[in-house]
PDB file of C-alpha atoms in Angstrom:
ATOM      1  CA  MET L  19     -20.202   8.921  17.111  1.00 61.00           C
ATOM      2  CA  ASP L  20     -24.004   8.875  16.659  1.00 73.00           C
ATOM      3  CA  THR L  21     -25.858   6.280  14.659  1.00 80.00           C
ATOM      4  CA  ARG L  22     -26.316   8.358  11.530  1.00 76.00           C
ATOM      5  CA  ALA L  23     -22.615   9.366  11.427  1.00 77.00           C
ATOM      6  CA  ARG L  24     -21.542   5.720  12.015  1.00 84.00           C
ATOM      7  CA  THR L  25     -23.841   4.545   9.194  1.00 83.00           C
ATOM      8  CA  ALA L  26     -22.418   7.109   6.833  1.00 83.00           C
ATOM      9  CA  GLU L  27     -18.843   6.116   7.698  1.00 87.00           C
ATOM     10  CA  GLU L  28     -19.662   2.442   7.232  1.00 88.00           C
ATOM     11  CA  THR L  29     -21.155   3.224   3.798  1.00 91.00           C
ATOM     12  CA  ARG L  30     -18.072   5.246   2.834  1.00 91.00           C
ATOM     13  CA  GLU L  31     -15.844   2.406   3.854  1.00 91.00           C
ATOM     14  CA  ARG L  32     -17.915  -0.102   1.819  1.00 93.00           C
ATOM     15  CA  ILE L  33     -17.805   2.188  -1.211  1.00 95.00           C
ATOM     16  CA  LEU L  34     -13.930   2.571  -0.951  1.00 94.00           C
ATOM     17  CA  SER L  35     -13.503  -1.213  -0.572  1.00 93.00           C
ATOM     18  CA  ALA L  36     -15.615  -1.813  -3.635  1.00 95.00           C
ATOM     19  CA  ALA L  37     -13.705   0.893  -5.552  1.00 94.00           C
ATOM     20  CA  CYS L  38     -10.401  -0.857  -4.708  1.00 93.00           C
ATOM     21  CA  GLU L  39     -11.793  -4.108  -6.029  1.00 93.00           C
ATOM     22  CA  VAL L  40     -13.282  -2.717  -9.259  1.00 94.00           C
ATOM     23  CA  ILE L  41     -10.216  -0.476 -10.114  1.00 93.00           C
ATOM     24  CA  ALA L  42      -7.931  -3.473  -9.564  1.00 92.00           C
ATOM     25  CA  GLU L  43     -10.046  -5.613 -11.862  1.00 92.00           C
ATOM     26  CA  VAL L  44     -10.777  -3.278 -14.760  1.00 92.00           C
ATOM     27  CA  GLY L  45      -8.410  -0.371 -14.388  1.00 89.00           C
ATOM     28  CA  PHE L  46      -9.126   3.256 -13.746  1.00 88.00           C
ATOM     29  CA  GLU L  47      -9.740   4.301 -17.333  1.00 87.00           C
ATOM     30  CA  LYS L  48     -12.562   1.728 -17.716  1.00 90.00           C
ATOM     31  CA  ILE L  49     -14.137   2.216 -14.287  1.00 89.00           C
ATOM     32  CA  ARG L  50     -17.667   3.723 -14.106  1.00 92.00           C
ATOM     33  CA  MET L  51     -19.259   4.998 -10.927  1.00 93.00           C
ATOM     34  CA  LYS L  52     -22.222   2.711 -11.550  1.00 93.00           C
ATOM     35  CA  MET L  53     -19.920  -0.247 -11.343  1.00 93.00           C
ATOM     36  CA  VAL L  54     -18.615   0.773  -7.972  1.00 94.00           C
ATOM     37  CA  ALA L  55     -22.159   1.498  -6.664  1.00 95.00           C
ATOM     38  CA  GLU L  56     -23.380  -1.974  -7.732  1.00 94.00           C
ATOM     39  CA  ARG L  57     -20.394  -3.647  -6.133  1.00 95.00           C
ATOM     40  CA  ALA L  58     -20.882  -1.677  -2.858  1.00 94.00           C
ATOM     41  CA  GLY L  59     -24.651  -2.300  -2.850  1.00 93.00           C
ATOM     42  CA  VAL L  60     -25.531   1.443  -2.840  1.00 93.00           C
ATOM     43  CA  SER L  61     -27.308   3.725  -5.267  1.00 93.00           C
ATOM     44  CA  THR L  62     -25.382   5.812  -7.764  1.00 92.00           C
ATOM     45  CA  ALA L  63     -26.832   8.856  -6.105  1.00 93.00           C
ATOM     46  CA  LEU L  64     -25.453   7.897  -2.764  1.00 92.00           C
ATOM     47  CA  LEU L  65     -22.122   7.163  -4.287  1.00 93.00           C
ATOM     48  CA  HIS L  66     -22.003  10.607  -5.862  1.00 91.00           C
ATOM     49  CA  TYR L  67     -22.998  12.065  -2.476  1.00 91.00           C
ATOM     50  CA  HIS L  68     -19.755  10.763  -0.984  1.00 90.00           C
ATOM     51  CA  PHE L  69     -17.508  10.998  -4.028  1.00 91.00           C
ATOM     52  CA  ASP L  70     -18.601  13.548  -6.722  1.00 88.00           C
ATOM     53  CA  THR L  71     -15.908  12.583  -9.281  1.00 90.00           C
ATOM     54  CA  ARG L  72     -14.028   9.473 -10.427  1.00 89.00           C
ATOM     55  CA  GLU L  73     -10.743  11.224  -9.620  1.00 89.00           C
ATOM     56  CA  LYS L  74     -11.756  11.894  -5.992  1.00 91.00           C
ATOM     57  CA  LEU L  75     -12.917   8.252  -5.661  1.00 92.00           C
ATOM     58  CA  PHE L  76      -9.643   7.054  -7.084  1.00 91.00           C
ATOM     59  CA  THR L  77      -7.414   9.027  -4.692  1.00 91.00           C
ATOM     60  CA  GLU L  78      -9.583   8.220  -1.702  1.00 92.00           C
ATOM     61  CA  ALA L  79      -9.437   4.480  -2.705  1.00 91.00           C
ATOM     62  CA  MET L  80      -5.694   4.617  -2.916  1.00 90.00           C
ATOM     63  CA  THR L  81      -5.508   6.211   0.591  1.00 90.00           C
ATOM     64  CA  HIS L  82      -7.903   3.638   1.912  1.00 89.00           C
ATOM     65  CA  SER L  83      -5.785   0.790   0.408  1.00 88.00           C
ATOM     66  CA  PHE L  84      -2.609   2.162   1.987  1.00 85.00           C
ATOM     67  CA  ALA L  85      -4.298   2.592   5.348  1.00 84.00           C
ATOM     68  CA  SER L  86      -5.844  -0.882   5.217  1.00 81.00           C
ATOM     69  CA  THR L  87      -2.403  -2.429   4.568  1.00 78.00           C
ATOM     70  CA  ALA L  88      -0.783  -0.599   7.432  1.00 75.00           C
ATOM     71  CA  LEU L  89      -3.703  -1.279   9.807  1.00 64.00           C
ATOM     72  CA  GLY L  90      -2.803  -3.677  12.556  1.00 64.00           C
ATOM     73  CA  LEU L  91       0.752  -4.374  11.520  1.00 69.00           C
ATOM     74  CA  ASP L  92       2.089  -2.341  14.441  1.00 63.00           C
ATOM     75  CA  ASP L  93      -0.531  -3.318  17.068  1.00 68.00           C
ATOM     76  CA  ASP L  94       1.986  -5.237  19.104  1.00 69.00           C
ATOM     77  CA  ALA L  95       5.081  -3.262  18.086  1.00 65.00           C
ATOM     78  CA  ALA L  96       5.870  -2.504  21.721  1.00 70.00           C
ATOM     79  CA  THR L  97       6.100  -6.238  22.562  1.00 80.00           C
ATOM     80  CA  VAL L  98       7.817  -7.809  19.544  1.00 85.00           C
ATOM     81  CA  PRO L  99      11.409  -7.240  18.279  1.00 91.00           C
ATOM     82  CA  ALA L 100      11.885  -4.176  16.012  1.00 92.00           C
ATOM     83  CA  ALA L 101      13.282  -6.535  13.334  1.00 95.00           C
ATOM     84  CA  VAL L 102       9.854  -8.254  13.237  1.00 94.00           C
ATOM     85  CA  VAL L 103       8.047  -4.925  12.824  1.00 93.00           C
ATOM     86  CA  LEU L 104      10.367  -4.025   9.954  1.00 95.00           C
ATOM     87  CA  ALA L 105      10.044  -7.399   8.382  1.00 96.00           C
ATOM     88  CA  ARG L 106       6.264  -7.205   8.506  1.00 94.00           C
ATOM     89  CA  ILE L 107       6.388  -3.853   6.709  1.00 95.00           C
ATOM     90  CA  VAL L 108       8.754  -5.261   3.992  1.00 96.00           C
ATOM     91  CA  HIS L 109       6.366  -8.243   3.479  1.00 95.00           C
ATOM     92  CA  SER L 110       3.391  -5.846   3.142  1.00 94.00           C
ATOM     93  CA  LEU L 111       5.173  -3.937   0.458  1.00 95.00           C
ATOM     94  CA  LEU L 112       5.192  -6.945  -1.862  1.00 96.00           C
ATOM     95  CA  PRO L 113       2.358  -8.731  -3.750  1.00 96.00           C
ATOM     96  CA  THR L 114       2.711 -11.921  -1.657  1.00 92.00           C
ATOM     97  CA  ASP L 115      -1.070 -12.720  -1.256  1.00 92.00           C
ATOM     98  CA  PRO L 116      -4.308 -11.885  -3.103  1.00 92.00           C
ATOM     99  CA  GLU L 117      -5.060  -8.799  -0.955  1.00 90.00           C
ATOM    100  CA  LEU L 118      -1.543  -7.365  -1.471  1.00 93.00           C
ATOM    101  CA  ARG L 119      -1.743  -8.133  -5.233  1.00 94.00           C
ATOM    102  CA  GLN L 120      -4.900  -6.084  -5.361  1.00 92.00           C
ATOM    103  CA  ASP L 121      -3.065  -3.246  -3.708  1.00 92.00           C
ATOM    104  CA  TRP L 122      -0.241  -3.578  -6.258  1.00 95.00           C
ATOM    105  CA  ARG L 123      -2.766  -3.328  -9.099  1.00 94.00           C
ATOM    106  CA  LEU L 124      -3.962  -0.057  -7.647  1.00 92.00           C
ATOM    107  CA  TRP L 125      -0.436   1.151  -7.427  1.00 93.00           C
ATOM    108  CA  GLN L 126       0.193   0.316 -11.017  1.00 94.00           C
ATOM    109  CA  GLU L 127      -2.857   2.242 -12.016  1.00 92.00           C
ATOM    110  CA  LEU L 128      -1.524   5.151  -9.979  1.00 93.00           C
ATOM    111  CA  TRP L 129       1.853   5.035 -11.747  1.00 93.00           C
ATOM    112  CA  VAL L 130       0.303   5.035 -15.162  1.00 92.00           C
ATOM    113  CA  ARG L 131      -2.116   7.824 -14.343  1.00 91.00           C
ATOM    114  CA  SER L 132       0.634   9.872 -12.749  1.00 93.00           C
ATOM    115  CA  LEU L 133       2.374  10.115 -16.123  1.00 92.00           C
ATOM    116  CA  ARG L 134      -0.626  11.839 -17.604  1.00 90.00           C
ATOM    117  CA  ASP L 135      -2.102  13.875 -14.814  1.00 91.00           C
ATOM    118  CA  GLU L 136      -0.239  16.364 -12.586  1.00 94.00           C
ATOM    119  CA  THR L 137      -2.670  16.156  -9.710  1.00 92.00           C
ATOM    120  CA  THR L 138      -2.310  12.398  -9.577  1.00 92.00           C
ATOM    121  CA  ARG L 139       1.544  12.740  -9.783  1.00 95.00           C
ATOM    122  CA  LEU L 140       1.595  14.943  -6.757  1.00 95.00           C
ATOM    123  CA  PHE L 141      -0.732  12.640  -4.886  1.00 93.00           C
ATOM    124  CA  ALA L 142       1.571   9.635  -5.793  1.00 94.00           C
ATOM    125  CA  VAL L 143       4.637  11.555  -4.478  1.00 95.00           C
ATOM    126  CA  ASP L 144       2.751  12.212  -1.227  1.00 94.00           C
ATOM    127  CA  LEU L 145       1.813   8.546  -0.860  1.00 92.00           C
ATOM    128  CA  TYR L 146       5.426   7.517  -1.354  1.00 94.00           C
ATOM    129  CA  ALA L 147       6.475  10.032   1.273  1.00 95.00           C
ATOM    130  CA  GLN L 148       4.045   8.287   3.662  1.00 92.00           C
ATOM    131  CA  LEU L 149       5.522   4.865   2.810  1.00 93.00           C
ATOM    132  CA  HIS L 150       9.010   6.248   3.270  1.00 95.00           C
ATOM    133  CA  ALA L 151       8.030   7.543   6.751  1.00 94.00           C
ATOM    134  CA  TRP L 152       6.444   4.231   7.590  1.00 93.00           C
ATOM    135  CA  VAL L 153       9.642   2.333   6.880  1.00 95.00           C
ATOM    136  CA  GLY L 154      11.835   4.995   8.392  1.00 96.00           C
ATOM    137  CA  GLY L 155       9.809   5.022  11.585  1.00 93.00           C
ATOM    138  CA  ALA L 156      10.364   1.235  12.049  1.00 93.00           C
ATOM    139  CA  ILE L 157      14.097   1.696  11.579  1.00 96.00           C
ATOM    140  CA  GLU L 158      14.236   4.674  13.887  1.00 95.00           C
ATOM    141  CA  GLN L 159      12.329   2.543  16.564  1.00 92.00           C
ATOM    142  CA  GLY L 160      14.928  -0.205  16.336  1.00 95.00           C
ATOM    143  CA  VAL L 161      17.861   2.181  16.527  1.00 96.00           C
ATOM    144  CA  ALA L 162      16.338   3.964  19.517  1.00 95.00           C
ATOM    145  CA  SER L 163      15.775   0.668  21.369  1.00 93.00           C
ATOM    146  CA  GLY L 164      19.390  -0.417  20.676  1.00 95.00           C
ATOM    147  CA  GLU L 165      18.174  -3.384  18.586  1.00 95.00           C
ATOM    148  CA  PHE L 166      19.593  -1.901  15.412  1.00 97.00           C
ATOM    149  CA  ARG L 167      22.974  -0.226  14.695  1.00 96.00           C
ATOM    150  CA  PRO L 168      22.774   3.466  13.913  1.00 96.00           C
ATOM    151  CA  ALA L 169      22.054   3.856  10.237  1.00 95.00           C
ATOM    152  CA  ASP L 170      21.205   6.446   7.574  1.00 96.00           C
ATOM    153  CA  VAL L 171      17.518   6.102   7.884  1.00 97.00           C
ATOM    154  CA  GLN L 172      16.585   8.110   4.846  1.00 96.00           C
ATOM    155  CA  ARG L 173      18.912   6.255   2.566  1.00 97.00           C
ATOM    156  CA  LEU L 174      17.932   2.830   3.893  1.00 97.00           C
ATOM    157  CA  SER L 175      14.240   3.580   3.655  1.00 97.00           C
ATOM    158  CA  THR L 176      14.653   4.625   0.051  1.00 97.00           C
ATOM    159  CA  LEU L 177      16.657   1.382  -0.691  1.00 97.00           C
ATOM    160  CA  VAL L 178      13.752  -0.728   0.885  1.00 97.00           C
ATOM    161  CA  LEU L 179      11.112   0.958  -1.300  1.00 97.00           C
ATOM    162  CA  ALA L 180      13.258   0.765  -4.436  1.00 97.00           C
ATOM    163  CA  LEU L 181      13.940  -2.962  -3.951  1.00 97.00           C
ATOM    164  CA  SER L 182      10.340  -3.633  -3.173  1.00 97.00           C
ATOM    165  CA  ASP L 183       9.089  -1.837  -6.189  1.00 96.00           C
ATOM    166  CA  GLY L 184      11.612  -3.603  -8.487  1.00 96.00           C
ATOM    167  CA  TYR L 185      11.118  -7.032  -7.206  1.00 97.00           C
ATOM    168  CA  GLY L 186       7.371  -6.556  -6.784  1.00 97.00           C
ATOM    169  CA  ILE L 187       6.930  -5.850 -10.448  1.00 96.00           C
ATOM    170  CA  ARG L 188       8.593  -9.184 -11.305  1.00 96.00           C
ATOM    171  CA  LEU L 189       6.365 -10.955  -8.846  1.00 96.00           C
ATOM    172  CA  MET L 190       3.345  -9.316 -10.383  1.00 96.00           C
ATOM    173  CA  LEU L 191       4.538 -10.527 -13.835  1.00 95.00           C
ATOM    174  CA  GLY L 192       4.752 -14.028 -12.577  1.00 94.00           C
ATOM    175  CA  ASP L 193       8.417 -14.227 -13.415  1.00 94.00           C
ATOM    176  CA  PRO L 194       9.317 -17.940 -12.932  1.00 94.00           C
ATOM    177  CA  THR L 195      12.906 -17.091 -11.881  1.00 94.00           C
ATOM    178  CA  VAL L 196      11.665 -15.086  -8.852  1.00 93.00           C
ATOM    179  CA  THR L 197       9.807 -16.379  -5.820  1.00 95.00           C
ATOM    180  CA  ALA L 198       8.384 -14.447  -2.797  1.00 95.00           C
ATOM    181  CA  ASP L 199      10.867 -16.124  -0.455  1.00 95.00           C
ATOM    182  CA  ASP L 200      13.839 -15.204  -2.792  1.00 95.00           C
ATOM    183  CA  VAL L 201      12.563 -11.549  -2.914  1.00 97.00           C
ATOM    184  CA  LEU L 202      12.165 -11.249   0.854  1.00 97.00           C
ATOM    185  CA  ALA L 203      15.665 -12.623   1.390  1.00 96.00           C
ATOM    186  CA  ALA L 204      17.173 -10.341  -1.297  1.00 96.00           C
ATOM    187  CA  ILE L 205      15.574  -7.232   0.255  1.00 97.00           C
ATOM    188  CA  TRP L 206      16.376  -8.256   3.854  1.00 97.00           C
ATOM    189  CA  ARG L 207      20.097  -9.057   3.393  1.00 97.00           C
ATOM    190  CA  PRO L 208      21.364  -5.499   2.708  1.00 96.00           C
ATOM    191  CA  VAL L 209      19.056  -4.103   5.376  1.00 97.00           C
ATOM    192  CA  ALA L 210      20.204  -6.651   7.968  1.00 97.00           C
ATOM    193  CA  GLU L 211      23.860  -6.031   7.163  1.00 96.00           C
ATOM    194  CA  GLU L 212      23.486  -2.322   7.730  1.00 96.00           C
ATOM    195  CA  LEU L 213      21.478  -2.654  10.884  1.00 97.00           C
ATOM    196  CA  GLY L 214      23.583  -5.482  12.386  1.00 96.00           C
ATOM    197  CA  LEU L 215      20.873  -8.117  12.153  1.00 96.00           C
ATOM    198  CA  SER L 216      20.735 -11.789  11.218  1.00 94.00           C
ATOM    199  CA  PRO L 217      20.599 -12.151   7.500  1.00 94.00           C
ATOM    200  CA  GLU L 218      17.705 -14.601   7.736  1.00 95.00           C
ATOM    201  CA  PHE L 219      14.335 -13.070   7.217  1.00 96.00           C
ATOM    202  CA  PRO L 220      12.541 -13.116  10.579  1.00 93.00           C
ATOM    203  CA  GLU L 221       9.446 -15.113  11.371  1.00 90.00           C
ATOM    204  CA  ILE L 222       6.520 -12.637  11.184  1.00 86.00           C
TER     205      ILE L 222
END
């Protein structure tokens, strides 16, 4: 990649990171392109060069958020137990730290917008398909290596996502009856039972 292309890619990444922050803070309906440009330290004209509409910026920011969450989780997947790989994914699906809470705010914006906009709804369905494949791929890896019992991968992946969404909402609400450790344990128990694993959530 030449210097100009690398600079353009770095600018694009900076804009997307800024967009994630601003959307999470004020919500999509209140966001203005100028707000993102200021946060990213670029001109509004340069922002429009990369993203000509708010809708395009939003969908690209969601994709960036998902990719950033997944980045690096599987770097050592070949050298750690498959249960650890799966546990890391489960942990990343929950708002358990400030960065993941920001991701969750973006997902909440996506859910609300999907109810009003068909293009956004289709985009959300596609993102869920990617999440489903991510979880399913980890389960398939464990089954193939003999670390997991054979399982219905599609059904189990759907269960993981459903439990993560349900418990994640309660964590985002600050429900005092639910802690992150409780949630991780509650999601892991049925998964572990089906895959023949220890019911204790692994060290990740």
